[in-house]
Amino acid sequence: YKHFPSKEALYLEIQNFCCQGNDPASRKLAERVTQLEPSASTLVYLVYYLARLQVLGKPSGAIAWDTWQRLMLNSLLEDGTFARLMYRDRFECFCARIEACLDAAVATGDAVKSPLAPGNRARFGHHLAAWLAAVHLPSKPAINYKATCEELLFQAVWFILRGMGVTDKAIETYYNPRALALFFRS
């Protein structure tokens, strides 16, 4: 009680600290993305990165990736505080950037207009990837997708891009999973 008035206040501060942008992978992506103009190519880069984090898991850090997934799921089952902080502090900046890229892609004909509310195309894509991560939390995955994790990532990114309205031609032009995989391994 010297620093916090209650256990709840301490818990909220721990959650808030965990959600701050102190993650090296997120900082690295944010730096790279701000250097890229909004476009279909940048959109593919962002969608691949965000799906890759979920489907293949993030490199080891202070907190294991499956622990983050479990914290998010538990938060969603409880009061949602941690999940709201994570979305606000870690995802919303990418959501806005994805929307800017989608607008640019529509302007160049690489994507079609969507009736979805702004931000929801990015959120729905993230939710698909997060669900894929969640079903792989048990030692025996809850769903057998009959694909390796890399194949599942390829399929998820393609599905997300099409759901966002990206044309087949643009996906064929900008989505090179092998090149992206090599880039993100470095």
GROMACS .gro file of C-alpha atoms in nm, residues 38-39 43 46 92-106 114 116-124 164:
model
   30
   38PRO     CA    1   0.067   0.354  -4.776
   39SER     CA    2   0.019   0.105  -5.062
   43LEU     CA    3  -0.048  -0.361  -4.669
   46LEU     CA    4   0.173  -0.545  -4.242
   92GLU     CA    5  -0.451   0.043  -3.297
   93CYS     CA    6  -0.145   0.213  -3.453
   94PHE     CA    7  -0.115  -0.076  -3.700
   95CYS     CA    8  -0.489  -0.076  -3.755
   96ALA     CA    9  -0.476   0.289  -3.867
   97ARG     CA   10  -0.179   0.216  -4.093
   98ILE     CA   11  -0.356  -0.083  -4.248
   99GLU     CA   12  -0.660   0.135  -4.320
  100ALA     CA   13  -0.437   0.399  -4.487
  101CYS     CA   14  -0.282   0.125  -4.700
  102LEU     CA   15  -0.627  -0.007  -4.792
  103ASP     CA   16  -0.738   0.342  -4.897
  104ALA     CA   17  -0.427   0.374  -5.114
  105ALA     CA   18  -0.485   0.027  -5.262
  106VAL     CA   19  -0.846   0.117  -5.349
  114SER     CA   20  -1.562  -0.219  -4.856
  116LEU     CA   21  -1.710  -0.230  -4.337
  117ALA     CA   22  -1.660   0.040  -4.076
  118PRO     CA   23  -1.311   0.192  -4.078
  119GLY     CA   24  -1.070  -0.022  -3.880
  120ASN     CA   25  -1.280  -0.336  -3.889
  121ARG     CA   26  -1.103  -0.485  -4.190
  122ALA     CA   27  -0.779  -0.476  -3.993
  123ARG     CA   28  -0.945  -0.594  -3.672
  124PHE     CA   29  -1.117  -0.887  -3.844
  164MET     CA   30  -1.000  -0.683  -4.699
   0.00000   0.00000   0.00000
